[in-house]
Coordinates of C-alpha atoms in Angstrom, one line a residue:
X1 CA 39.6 -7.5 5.7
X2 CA 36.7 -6.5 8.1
X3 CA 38.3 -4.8 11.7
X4 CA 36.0 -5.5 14.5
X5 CA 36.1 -2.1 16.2
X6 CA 33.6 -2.6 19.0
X7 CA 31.1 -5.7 20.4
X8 CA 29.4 -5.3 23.4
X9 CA 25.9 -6.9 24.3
X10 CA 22.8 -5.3 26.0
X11 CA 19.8 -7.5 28.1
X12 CA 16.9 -6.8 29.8
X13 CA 13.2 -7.9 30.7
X14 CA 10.3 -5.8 29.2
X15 CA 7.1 -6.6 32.0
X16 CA 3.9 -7.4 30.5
X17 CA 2.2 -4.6 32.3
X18 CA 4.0 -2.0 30.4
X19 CA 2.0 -2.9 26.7
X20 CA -1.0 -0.9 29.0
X21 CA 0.3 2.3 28.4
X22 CA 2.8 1.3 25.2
X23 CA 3.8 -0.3 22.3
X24 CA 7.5 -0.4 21.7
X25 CA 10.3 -0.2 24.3
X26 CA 13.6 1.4 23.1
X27 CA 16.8 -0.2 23.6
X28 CA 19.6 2.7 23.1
X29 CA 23.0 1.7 22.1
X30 CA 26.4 4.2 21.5
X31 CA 28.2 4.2 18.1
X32 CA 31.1 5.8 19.7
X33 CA 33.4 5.6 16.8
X34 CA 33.7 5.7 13.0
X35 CA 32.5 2.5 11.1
X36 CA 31.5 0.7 7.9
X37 CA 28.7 -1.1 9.3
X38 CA 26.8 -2.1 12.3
X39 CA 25.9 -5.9 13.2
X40 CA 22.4 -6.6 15.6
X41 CA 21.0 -10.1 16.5
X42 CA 18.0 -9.7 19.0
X43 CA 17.7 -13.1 20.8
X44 CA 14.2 -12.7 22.3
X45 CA 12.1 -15.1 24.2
X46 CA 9.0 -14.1 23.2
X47 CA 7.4 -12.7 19.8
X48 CA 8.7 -9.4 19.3
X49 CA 9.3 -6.8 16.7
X50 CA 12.6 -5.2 16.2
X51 CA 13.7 -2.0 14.6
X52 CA 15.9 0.5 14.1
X53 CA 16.4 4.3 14.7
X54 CA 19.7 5.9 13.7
X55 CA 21.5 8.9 16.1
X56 CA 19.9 11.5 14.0
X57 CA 16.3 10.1 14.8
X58 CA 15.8 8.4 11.4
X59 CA 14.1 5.1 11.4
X60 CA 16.2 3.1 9.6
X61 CA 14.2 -0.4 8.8
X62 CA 11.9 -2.7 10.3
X63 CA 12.9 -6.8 10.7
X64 CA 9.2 -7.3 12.6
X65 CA 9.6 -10.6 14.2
X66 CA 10.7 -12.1 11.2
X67 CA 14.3 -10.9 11.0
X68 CA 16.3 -10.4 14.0
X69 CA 20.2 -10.4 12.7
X70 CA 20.3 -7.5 10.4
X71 CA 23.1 -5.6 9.0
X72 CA 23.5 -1.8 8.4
X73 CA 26.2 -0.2 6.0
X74 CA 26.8 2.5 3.9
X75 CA 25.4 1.0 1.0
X76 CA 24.1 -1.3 1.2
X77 CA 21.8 -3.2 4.6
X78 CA 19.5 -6.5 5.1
X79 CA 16.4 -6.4 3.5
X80 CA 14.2 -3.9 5.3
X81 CA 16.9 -1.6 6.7
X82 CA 18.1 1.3 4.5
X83 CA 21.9 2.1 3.9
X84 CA 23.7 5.0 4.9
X85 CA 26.2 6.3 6.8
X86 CA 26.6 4.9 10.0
X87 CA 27.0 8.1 12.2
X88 CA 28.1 8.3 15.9
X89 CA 26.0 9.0 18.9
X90 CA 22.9 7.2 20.4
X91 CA 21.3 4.6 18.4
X92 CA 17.8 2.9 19.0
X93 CA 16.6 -0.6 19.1
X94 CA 13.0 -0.3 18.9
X95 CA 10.7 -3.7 20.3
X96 CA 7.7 -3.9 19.4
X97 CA 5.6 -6.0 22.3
X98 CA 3.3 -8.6 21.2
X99 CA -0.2 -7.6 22.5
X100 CA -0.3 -11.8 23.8
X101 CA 3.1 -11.9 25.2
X102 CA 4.0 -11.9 28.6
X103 CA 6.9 -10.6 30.2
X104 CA 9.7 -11.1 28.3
X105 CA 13.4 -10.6 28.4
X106 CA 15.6 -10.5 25.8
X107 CA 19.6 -10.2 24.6
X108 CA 21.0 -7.7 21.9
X109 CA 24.5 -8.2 20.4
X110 CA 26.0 -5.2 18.8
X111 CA 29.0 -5.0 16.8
X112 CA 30.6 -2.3 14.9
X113 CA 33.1 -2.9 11.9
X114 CA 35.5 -1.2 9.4
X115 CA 36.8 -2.1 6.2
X116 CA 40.7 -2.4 6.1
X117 CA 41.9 0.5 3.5
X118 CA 43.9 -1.8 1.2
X119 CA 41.7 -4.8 0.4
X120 CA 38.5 -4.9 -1.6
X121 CA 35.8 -2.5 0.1
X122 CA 33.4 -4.0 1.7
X123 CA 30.3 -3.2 -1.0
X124 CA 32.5 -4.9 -3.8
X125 CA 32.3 -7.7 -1.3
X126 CA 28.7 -7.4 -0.2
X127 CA 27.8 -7.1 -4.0
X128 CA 29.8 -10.5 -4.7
X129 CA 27.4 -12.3 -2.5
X130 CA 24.5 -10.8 -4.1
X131 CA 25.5 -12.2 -7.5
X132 CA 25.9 -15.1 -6.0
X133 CA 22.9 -14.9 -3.8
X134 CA 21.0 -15.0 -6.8
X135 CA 21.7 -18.8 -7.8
X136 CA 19.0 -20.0 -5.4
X137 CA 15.3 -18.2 -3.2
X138 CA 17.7 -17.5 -0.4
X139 CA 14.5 -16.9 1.9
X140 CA 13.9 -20.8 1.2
X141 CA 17.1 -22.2 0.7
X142 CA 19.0 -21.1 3.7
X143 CA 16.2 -18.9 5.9
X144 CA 17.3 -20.9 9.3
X145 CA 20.8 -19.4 8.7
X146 CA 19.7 -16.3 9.3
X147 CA 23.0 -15.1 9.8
X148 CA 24.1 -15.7 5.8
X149 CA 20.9 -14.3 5.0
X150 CA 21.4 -11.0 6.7
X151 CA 25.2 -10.6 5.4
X152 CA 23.6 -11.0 1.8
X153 CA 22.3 -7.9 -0.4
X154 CA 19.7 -7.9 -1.7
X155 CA 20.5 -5.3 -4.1
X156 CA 19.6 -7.2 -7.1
X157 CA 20.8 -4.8 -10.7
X158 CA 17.0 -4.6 -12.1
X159 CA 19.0 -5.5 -15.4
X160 CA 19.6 -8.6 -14.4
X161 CA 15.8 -9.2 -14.2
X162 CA 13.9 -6.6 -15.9
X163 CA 14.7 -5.6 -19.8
X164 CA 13.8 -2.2 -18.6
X165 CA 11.5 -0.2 -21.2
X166 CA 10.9 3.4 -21.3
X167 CA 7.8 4.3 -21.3
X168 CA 6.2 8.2 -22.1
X169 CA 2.9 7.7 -21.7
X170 CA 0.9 11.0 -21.2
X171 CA -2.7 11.6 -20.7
X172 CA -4.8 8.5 -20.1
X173 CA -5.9 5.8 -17.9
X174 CA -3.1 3.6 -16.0
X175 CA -3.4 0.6 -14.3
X176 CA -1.9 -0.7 -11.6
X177 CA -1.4 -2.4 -8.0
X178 CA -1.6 -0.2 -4.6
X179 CA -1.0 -3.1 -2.4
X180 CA 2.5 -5.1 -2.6
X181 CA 5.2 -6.7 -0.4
X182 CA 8.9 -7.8 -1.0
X183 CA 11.5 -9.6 0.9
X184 CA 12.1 -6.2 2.7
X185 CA 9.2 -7.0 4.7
X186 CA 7.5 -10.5 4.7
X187 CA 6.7 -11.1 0.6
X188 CA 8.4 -13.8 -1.0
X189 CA 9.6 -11.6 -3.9
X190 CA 13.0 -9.1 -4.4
X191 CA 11.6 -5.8 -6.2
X192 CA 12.7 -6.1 -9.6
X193 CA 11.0 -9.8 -9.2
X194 CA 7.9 -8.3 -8.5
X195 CA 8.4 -5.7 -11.6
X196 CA 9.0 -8.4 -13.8
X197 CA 5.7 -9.8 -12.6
X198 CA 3.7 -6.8 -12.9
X199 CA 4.9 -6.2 -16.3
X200 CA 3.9 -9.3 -17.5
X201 CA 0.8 -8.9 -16.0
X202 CA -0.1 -5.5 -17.7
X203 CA 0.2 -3.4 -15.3
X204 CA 1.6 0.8 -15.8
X205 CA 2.8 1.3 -12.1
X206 CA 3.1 -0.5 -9.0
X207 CA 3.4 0.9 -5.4
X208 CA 5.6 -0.6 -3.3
X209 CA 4.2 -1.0 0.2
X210 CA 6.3 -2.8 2.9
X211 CA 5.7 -3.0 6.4
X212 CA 7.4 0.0 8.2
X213 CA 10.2 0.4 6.0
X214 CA 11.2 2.4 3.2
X215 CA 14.3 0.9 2.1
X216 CA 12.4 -1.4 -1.0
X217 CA 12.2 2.2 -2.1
X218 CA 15.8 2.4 -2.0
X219 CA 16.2 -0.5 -3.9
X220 CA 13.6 0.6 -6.4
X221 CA 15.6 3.6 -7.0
X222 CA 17.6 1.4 -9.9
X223 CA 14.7 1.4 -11.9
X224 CA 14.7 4.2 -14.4
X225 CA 12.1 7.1 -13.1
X226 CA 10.4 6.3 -16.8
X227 CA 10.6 2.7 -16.6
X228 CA 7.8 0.3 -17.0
X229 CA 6.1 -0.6 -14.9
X230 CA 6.6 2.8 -12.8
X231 CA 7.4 2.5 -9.5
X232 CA 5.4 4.7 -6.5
X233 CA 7.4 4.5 -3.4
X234 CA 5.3 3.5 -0.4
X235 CA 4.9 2.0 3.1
X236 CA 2.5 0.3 4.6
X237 CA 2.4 2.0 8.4
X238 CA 1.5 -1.2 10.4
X239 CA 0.4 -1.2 13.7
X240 CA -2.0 -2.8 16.4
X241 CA -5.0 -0.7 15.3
X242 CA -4.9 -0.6 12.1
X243 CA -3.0 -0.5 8.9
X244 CA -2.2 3.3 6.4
X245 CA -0.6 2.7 3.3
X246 CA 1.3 6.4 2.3
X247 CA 2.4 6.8 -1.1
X248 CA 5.2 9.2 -2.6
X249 CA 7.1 8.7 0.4
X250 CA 10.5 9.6 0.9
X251 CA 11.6 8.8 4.8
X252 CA 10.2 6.4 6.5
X253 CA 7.7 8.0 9.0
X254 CA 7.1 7.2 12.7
X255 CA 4.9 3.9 13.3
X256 CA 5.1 4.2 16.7
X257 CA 1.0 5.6 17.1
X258 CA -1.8 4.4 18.9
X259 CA -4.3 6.8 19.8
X260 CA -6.8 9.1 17.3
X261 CA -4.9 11.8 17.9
X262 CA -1.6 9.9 16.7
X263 CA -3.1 8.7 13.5
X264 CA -4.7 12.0 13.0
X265 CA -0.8 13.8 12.8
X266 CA 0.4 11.0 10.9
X267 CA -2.0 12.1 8.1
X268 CA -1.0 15.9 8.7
X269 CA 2.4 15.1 8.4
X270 CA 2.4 13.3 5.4
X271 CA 0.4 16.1 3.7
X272 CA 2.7 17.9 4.7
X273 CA 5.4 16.2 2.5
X274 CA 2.7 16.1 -0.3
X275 CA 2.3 12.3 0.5
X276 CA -1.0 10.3 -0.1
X277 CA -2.7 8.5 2.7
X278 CA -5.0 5.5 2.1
X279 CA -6.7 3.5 5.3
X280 CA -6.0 -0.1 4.1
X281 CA -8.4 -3.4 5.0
X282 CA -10.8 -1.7 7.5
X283 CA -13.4 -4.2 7.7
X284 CA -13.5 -5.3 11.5
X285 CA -14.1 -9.0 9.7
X286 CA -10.6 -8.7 8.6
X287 CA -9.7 -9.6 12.2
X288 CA -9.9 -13.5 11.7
X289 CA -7.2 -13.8 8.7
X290 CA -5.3 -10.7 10.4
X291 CA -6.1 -9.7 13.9
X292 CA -4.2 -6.2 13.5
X293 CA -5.8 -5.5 9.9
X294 CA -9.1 -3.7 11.3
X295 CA -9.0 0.3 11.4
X296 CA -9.9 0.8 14.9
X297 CA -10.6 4.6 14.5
X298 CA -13.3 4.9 12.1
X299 CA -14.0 8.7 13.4
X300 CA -10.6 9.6 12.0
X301 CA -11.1 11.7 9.1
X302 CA -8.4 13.7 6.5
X303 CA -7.7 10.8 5.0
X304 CA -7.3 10.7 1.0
X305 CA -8.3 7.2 -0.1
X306 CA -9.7 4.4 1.3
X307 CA -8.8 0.5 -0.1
X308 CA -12.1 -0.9 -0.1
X309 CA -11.0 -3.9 -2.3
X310 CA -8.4 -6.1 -0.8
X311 CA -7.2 -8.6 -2.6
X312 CA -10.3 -11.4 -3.5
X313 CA -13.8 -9.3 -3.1
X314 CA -15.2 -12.4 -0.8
X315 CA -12.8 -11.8 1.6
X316 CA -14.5 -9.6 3.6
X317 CA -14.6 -6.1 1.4
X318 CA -18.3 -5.5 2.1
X319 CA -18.0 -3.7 5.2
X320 CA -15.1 -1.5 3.9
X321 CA -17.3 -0.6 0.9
X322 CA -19.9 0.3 3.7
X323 CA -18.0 2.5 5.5
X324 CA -16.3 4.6 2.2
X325 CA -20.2 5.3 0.8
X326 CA -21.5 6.1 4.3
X327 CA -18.1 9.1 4.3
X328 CA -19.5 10.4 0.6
X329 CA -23.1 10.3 2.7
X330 CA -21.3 12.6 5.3
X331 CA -20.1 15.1 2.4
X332 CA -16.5 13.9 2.7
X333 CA -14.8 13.1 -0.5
X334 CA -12.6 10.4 -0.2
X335 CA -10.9 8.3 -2.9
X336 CA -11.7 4.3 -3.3
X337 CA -8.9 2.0 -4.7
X338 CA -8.1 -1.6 -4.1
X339 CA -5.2 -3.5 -3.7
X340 CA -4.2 -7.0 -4.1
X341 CA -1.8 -7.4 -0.7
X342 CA 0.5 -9.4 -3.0
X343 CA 3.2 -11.5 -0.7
X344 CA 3.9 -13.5 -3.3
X345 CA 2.8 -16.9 -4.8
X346 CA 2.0 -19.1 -7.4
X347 CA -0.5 -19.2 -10.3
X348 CA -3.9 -20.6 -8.7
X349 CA -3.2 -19.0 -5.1
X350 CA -6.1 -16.8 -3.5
X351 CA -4.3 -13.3 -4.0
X352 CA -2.4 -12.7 -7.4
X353 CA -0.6 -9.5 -8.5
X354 CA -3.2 -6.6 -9.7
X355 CA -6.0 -8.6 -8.7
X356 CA -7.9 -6.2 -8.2
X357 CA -6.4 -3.5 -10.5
X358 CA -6.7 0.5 -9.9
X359 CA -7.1 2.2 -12.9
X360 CA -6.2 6.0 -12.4
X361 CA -6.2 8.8 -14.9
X362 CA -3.4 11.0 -15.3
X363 CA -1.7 13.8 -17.0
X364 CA 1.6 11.1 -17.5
X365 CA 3.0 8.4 -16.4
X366 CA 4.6 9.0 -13.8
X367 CA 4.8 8.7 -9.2
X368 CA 3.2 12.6 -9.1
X369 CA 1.0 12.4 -11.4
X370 CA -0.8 9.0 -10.3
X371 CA -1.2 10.1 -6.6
X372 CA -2.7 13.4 -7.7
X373 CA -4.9 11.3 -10.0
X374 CA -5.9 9.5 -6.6
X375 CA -6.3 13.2 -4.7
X376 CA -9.0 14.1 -7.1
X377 CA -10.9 10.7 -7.4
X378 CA -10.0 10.0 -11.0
X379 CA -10.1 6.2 -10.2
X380 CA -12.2 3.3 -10.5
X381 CA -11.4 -0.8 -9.5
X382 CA -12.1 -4.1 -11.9
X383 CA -11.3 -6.8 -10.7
X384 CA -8.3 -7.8 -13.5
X385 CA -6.0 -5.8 -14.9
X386 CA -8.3 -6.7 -18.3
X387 CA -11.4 -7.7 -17.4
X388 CA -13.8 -5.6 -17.1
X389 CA -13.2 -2.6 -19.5
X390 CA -15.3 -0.1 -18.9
X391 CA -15.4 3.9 -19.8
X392 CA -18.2 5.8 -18.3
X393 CA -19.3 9.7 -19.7
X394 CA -21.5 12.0 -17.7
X395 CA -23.1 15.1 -19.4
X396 CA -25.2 17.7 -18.6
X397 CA -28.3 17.8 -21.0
X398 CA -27.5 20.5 -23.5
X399 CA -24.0 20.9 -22.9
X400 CA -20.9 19.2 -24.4
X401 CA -18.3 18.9 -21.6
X402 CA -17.7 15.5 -20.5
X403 CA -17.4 14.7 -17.0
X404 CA -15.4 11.6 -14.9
X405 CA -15.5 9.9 -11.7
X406 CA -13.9 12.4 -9.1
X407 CA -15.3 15.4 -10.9
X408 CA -18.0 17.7 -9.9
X409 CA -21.1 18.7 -11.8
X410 CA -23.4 21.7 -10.9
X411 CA -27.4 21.0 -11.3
X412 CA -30.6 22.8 -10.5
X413 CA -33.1 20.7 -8.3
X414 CA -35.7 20.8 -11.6
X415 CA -37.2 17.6 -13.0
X416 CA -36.3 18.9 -16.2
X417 CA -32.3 19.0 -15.7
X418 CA -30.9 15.7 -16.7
X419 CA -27.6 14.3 -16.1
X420 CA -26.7 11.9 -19.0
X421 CA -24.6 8.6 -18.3
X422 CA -22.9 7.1 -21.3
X423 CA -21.5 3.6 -20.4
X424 CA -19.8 0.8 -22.0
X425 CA -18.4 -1.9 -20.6
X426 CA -16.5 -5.0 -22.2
X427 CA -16.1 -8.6 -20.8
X428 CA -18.9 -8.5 -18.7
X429 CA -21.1 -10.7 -20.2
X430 CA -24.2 -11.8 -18.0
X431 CA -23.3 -9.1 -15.2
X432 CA -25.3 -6.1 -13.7
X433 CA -24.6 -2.6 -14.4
X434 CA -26.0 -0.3 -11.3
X435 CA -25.9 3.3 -11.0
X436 CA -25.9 3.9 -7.5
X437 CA -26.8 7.7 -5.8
X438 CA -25.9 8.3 -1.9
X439 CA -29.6 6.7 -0.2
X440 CA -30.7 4.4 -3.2
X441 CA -29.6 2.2 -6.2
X442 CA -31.3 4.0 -8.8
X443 CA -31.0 1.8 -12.1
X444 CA -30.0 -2.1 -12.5
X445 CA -29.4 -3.0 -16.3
X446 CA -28.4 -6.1 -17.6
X447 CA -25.4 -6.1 -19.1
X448 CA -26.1 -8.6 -22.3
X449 CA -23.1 -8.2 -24.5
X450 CA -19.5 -8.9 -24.2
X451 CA -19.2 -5.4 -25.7
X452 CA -22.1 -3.6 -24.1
X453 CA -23.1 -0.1 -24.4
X454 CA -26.1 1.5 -22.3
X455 CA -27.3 5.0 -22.4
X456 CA -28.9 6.3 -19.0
X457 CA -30.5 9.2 -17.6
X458 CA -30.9 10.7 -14.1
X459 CA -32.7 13.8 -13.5
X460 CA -31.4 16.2 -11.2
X461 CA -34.1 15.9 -9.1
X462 CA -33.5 12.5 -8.2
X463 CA -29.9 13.4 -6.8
X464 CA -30.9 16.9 -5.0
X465 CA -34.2 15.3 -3.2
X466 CA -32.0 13.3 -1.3
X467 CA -31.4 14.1 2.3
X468 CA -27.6 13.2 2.7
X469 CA -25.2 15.8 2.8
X470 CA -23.2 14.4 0.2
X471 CA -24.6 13.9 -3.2
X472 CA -23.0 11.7 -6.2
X473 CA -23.4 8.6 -8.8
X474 CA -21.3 6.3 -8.8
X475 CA -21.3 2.9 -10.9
X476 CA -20.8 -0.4 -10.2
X477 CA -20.9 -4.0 -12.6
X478 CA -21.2 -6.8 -10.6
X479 CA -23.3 -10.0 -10.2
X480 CA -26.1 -9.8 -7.4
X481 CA -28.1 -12.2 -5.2
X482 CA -30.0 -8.6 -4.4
X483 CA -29.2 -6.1 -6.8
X484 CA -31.7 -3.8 -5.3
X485 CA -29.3 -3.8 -2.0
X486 CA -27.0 -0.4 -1.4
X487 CA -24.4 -2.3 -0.7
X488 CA -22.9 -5.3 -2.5
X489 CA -22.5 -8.8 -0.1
X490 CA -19.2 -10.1 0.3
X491 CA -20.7 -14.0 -1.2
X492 CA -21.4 -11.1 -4.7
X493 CA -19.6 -11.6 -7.6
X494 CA -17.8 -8.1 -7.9
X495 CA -16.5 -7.1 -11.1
X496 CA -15.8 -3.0 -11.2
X497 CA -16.4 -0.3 -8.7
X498 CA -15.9 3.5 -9.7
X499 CA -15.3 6.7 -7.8
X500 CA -18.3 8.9 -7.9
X501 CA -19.4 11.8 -9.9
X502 CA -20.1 14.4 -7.4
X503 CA -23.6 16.3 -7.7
X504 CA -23.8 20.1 -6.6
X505 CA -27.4 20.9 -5.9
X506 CA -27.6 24.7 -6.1

C-alpha cells in the first residue's frame, strides 16, 4: 500500500549560547526522490519549537512544541502543516530555542513514502480516518499517541458540521471575531467547529488566526467564499517579542524576526500583498499570563490596527488602550479592534467566542471588504456580539452629511463652529457615555435608558485648542470608578470603545 522510499535520521546539540545572537536553528534535510508524503518526529530534550520550510523556501506549518510527529502530503498534512506537493531538494527543519532552555540536543527521523499505483490512493485513505476521526475529540481521546494523531486529517467536510448559508449582505455594519485558534495551532476546536460556534453566536465573519501557520486557511477554503459566518484568512506571527496578527493572508510569512528593523519589513511586506497588520496584546502586563504576549517595540510604527481589547477588558487592556490614544496624540491614525483569543472552551470559562465583538462597516460581506473597513477606521468594540448597540452620527452645524468613526471632518478654530454628536445606545442601562477628544474627556452623560438617545455638542474650538498633533472624538460607554480619567482602569466595567472621528483644524 504505502512504499517506504527513504528513512534516514539527523541529531545534533543546539548550545545555549547561540539563542544570544538567534532564535531558530535550521536542520536541512534532502528529498532526493519523488514521493507522496514526508514523515518527521523531532525527539527533543528540551522545549523546543519545530517547523517546516519546503525546497522552494515556503514555510510549510508550525507544530510549536506541541506537535513533533507531523505529516506532509499532497493533500492533505497534520494540523498546522499545509499540503502540497512534496518537491525534491533541500528541506528545513526549523527549532525554535526556548529563551529558558539550556543546551539541548535533539533527534529528527525522516521518512519519505509513495503510494503503490493500484491500491486505494493514499487521500482516499487519509480521508477514511478523518471520517472516522470524527467519532471522538481526538486531541483528548488519544493526544499521547501522537503518532495516530498526526496520520489523521483533519480535513473535516464543513457539511458535515455547518448547514452552510449564503449570505449577500451589502452595505452595513458586521460583526465579528479578530482573534481565534484551532487544532492547527493550540485551540481545542477544528474550523468548521469553530464556524458552527460563531454562527450560533451571531457573528458575520471570523478571522482565523493560528500561530505561524496558514494551513487552517486551507482548510477554511471548503467554506463557500459567501458563506456565513465569512471566513478572513489570518495568522497570528508569534514570536519572543511580541505577537502581529495579519489578515487576508495567502502564504504564510517569515516568523523568524527579532529586531525593529525585522518587524518593520514584515509590515512592508505584507502591504505589499495588500494584507492588514494588527499588533495584538501589547500591554507589558500581559507578561504574567503570557510571557511572549508584550510588544516589545513600541517605536515601531506602519502598523494598521491595534487590538486593544483582548479577550475579558480586566485582563490587562488598560495599557494597550494607553498606548493606541497616545499614537492618535502623535497624529498617527491607526485602527482599534479587539479580539477574544478564543482556544476554545466551555460556557462559563474566562474567554468565549466574540467576546469582545468588532463591529466593522463595509461595502459587503465579504474578506476585502472587512479589512479595508479596518484600513479606514470604520470600527468600533462592545463587549458582546449584542450588547451594547450603539450608532453614533457626527455633523457639521448647518450641513447634512453624516460622518463615522474613521472619517475626517474639516472645522475652523471658531467658537461658533459646532460639531454635532447624535448617539444612541441600547442595553446599557446604568452605564456612562463619554466623549473623549485627544488631551481631555470632554462630556460624561448618564446613560439612563435601556434604549438611550443623547444629543451632544462640541465646538470646534474645543478640538483645535488642543496642543496634540492629532486631533479627534472618539466615544466610549462604560462604567467608571473615575470617569473624569483619560484612560479607562482595567478593574472598569468596559462596555464599547469606537474609532475616532478625526478633526482637521484649518
Amino acid at each position: 500500500m504505502l512504499q517506504k522510499i527513504f528513512e534516514y535520521t539527523l541529531s545534533g546539540l543546539i548550545e545555549s549560547g547561540v539563542k544570544a545572537y538567534t532564535d531558530f536553528v535550521e536542520v536541512s534535510f534532502n528529498v532526493e526522490s519523488d514521493v507522496d508524503m514526508i514523515f518527521l518526529r523531532l525527539k527533543p530534550s528540551c522545549r523546543i519549537g519545530f517547523g517546516v520550510v519546503d525546497s522552494a523556501g515556503v514555510i510549510r506549518g508550525w507544530g510549536a512544541d506541541r506537535r513533533y510527529s507531523v505529516y506532509i502530503a499532497k493533500t492533505s498534512a497534520t494540523p498546522g502543516f499545509v499540503p502540497g506537493p512534496i518537491v525534491k531538494g533541500v528541506w528545513k527543519v526549523l527549532l525554535r530555542i526556548d529563551k529558558s532552555a539550556g543546551d539541548c540536543s535533539y533527534s529528527l527521523e525522516i521518512k519519505g513514502f509513495k503510494m503503490l499505483s493500484d491500491v486505494t490512493s493514499f487521500s482516499d485513505i487519509l480521508e477514511f480516518l478523518s471520517h472516522v476521526a470524527r467519532s471522538w475529540n481526538l486531541l483528548e481521546t488519544i493526544s499521547k499517541n501522537i503518532d495516530v494523531v498526526s496520520l489523521i486529517v483533519y480535513k473535516y467536510p464543513c457539511r458535515d458540521f455547518l448547514n452552510t448559508q449564503k449570505v449577500s449582505k451589502v452595505n452595513g455594519w458586521f460583526r465579528g471575531d479578530l482573534h481565534t485558534h484551532t487544532i492547527h495551532s493550540d485551540g481545542r476546536n477544528t474550523v468548521c467547529e469553530l464556524l458552527a460556534l460563531a454562527r450560533s453566536r451571531g457573528l458575520d465573519f471570523i478571522a482565523l488566526t493560528d500561530h505561524n501557520t496558514v494551513s487552517q486557511n486551507h482548510e477554511a477554503g471548503l467554506v463557500e467564499e459567501d458563506g456565513n459566518p465569512i471566513v478572513i484568512p489570518g495568522t497570528e506571527v508569534t514570536t519572543f517579542y511580541g505577537h502581529i496578527n495579519i489578515f487576508n493572508i495567502g502564504k504564510c510569512p517569515d516568523f523568524r524576526i527579532r529586531s525593529k528593523e525585522d518587524f518593520e519589513k514584515l509590515i512592508d511586506e505584507a502591504h505589499r500583498n495588500n494584507a492588514l497588520v494588527s499588533v495584538n496584546h501589547p500591554s507589558r502586563y500581559m507578561e504574567v499570563l503570557c510571557p511572549d504576549c508584550p510588544f516589545i517595540h513600541k517605536d515601531v510604527r506602519g502598523f494598521d490596527a491595534i487590538e486593544i481589547w483582548n479577550g475579558p477588558w480586566y485582563i490587562q487592556n488598560s495599557e494597550a488602550l494607553r498606548w493606541w490614544h497616545n499614537i492618535l496624540v502623535e497624529g498617527h491614525r491607526v485602527t482599534a479592534v479587539g479580539g477574544s483569543d478564543f482556544h476554545g472552551g466551555v460556557e462559563g470559562d474566562v474567554t468565549q467566542l466574540g467576546e469582545p465583538t468588532t463591529w466593522v462597516y463595509a461595502k459587503k460581506l465579504d474578506p476585502q471588504s472587512i479589512v479595508d473597513g479596518i484600513k479606514r477606521g470604520w470600527v468600533y468594540i462592545t463587549y458582546k456580539p449584542n450588547r451594547p448597540v450603539i450608532s453614533i452620527d457626527f455633523r457639521k452645524s448647518g450641513e447634512e452629511q453624516v460622518y463615522m468613526f474613521g472619517d475626517a471632518i474639516s472645522v475652523g478654530d471658531k467658537r461658533s463652529e459646532v460639531i454635532e454628536i447624535v448617539a444612541r445606545i441600547e442595553n446599557a442601562k446604568k452605564s456612562m457615555l463619554r466623549i473623549i477628544s485627544s488631551e481631555s474627556v470632554l462630556r460624561t452623560i448618564p446613560v439612563e435608558e435601556n434604549i438611550f438617545i443623547h444629543r451632544e455638542a462640541v465646538t470646534a474650538f474645543d478640538i483645535c485648542s488642543e496642543k496634540s498633533r492629532g486631533k479627534f472624538i472618539r466615544i466610549e460607554v462604560g462604567g467608571y470608578a473615575n470617569p473624569h480619567k483619560l484612560v479607562p482602569e482595567n478593574n472598569d466595567d468596559m462596555f464599547a470603545i469606537t474609532n475616532p472621528v478625526y478633526v482637521k483644524c484649518s
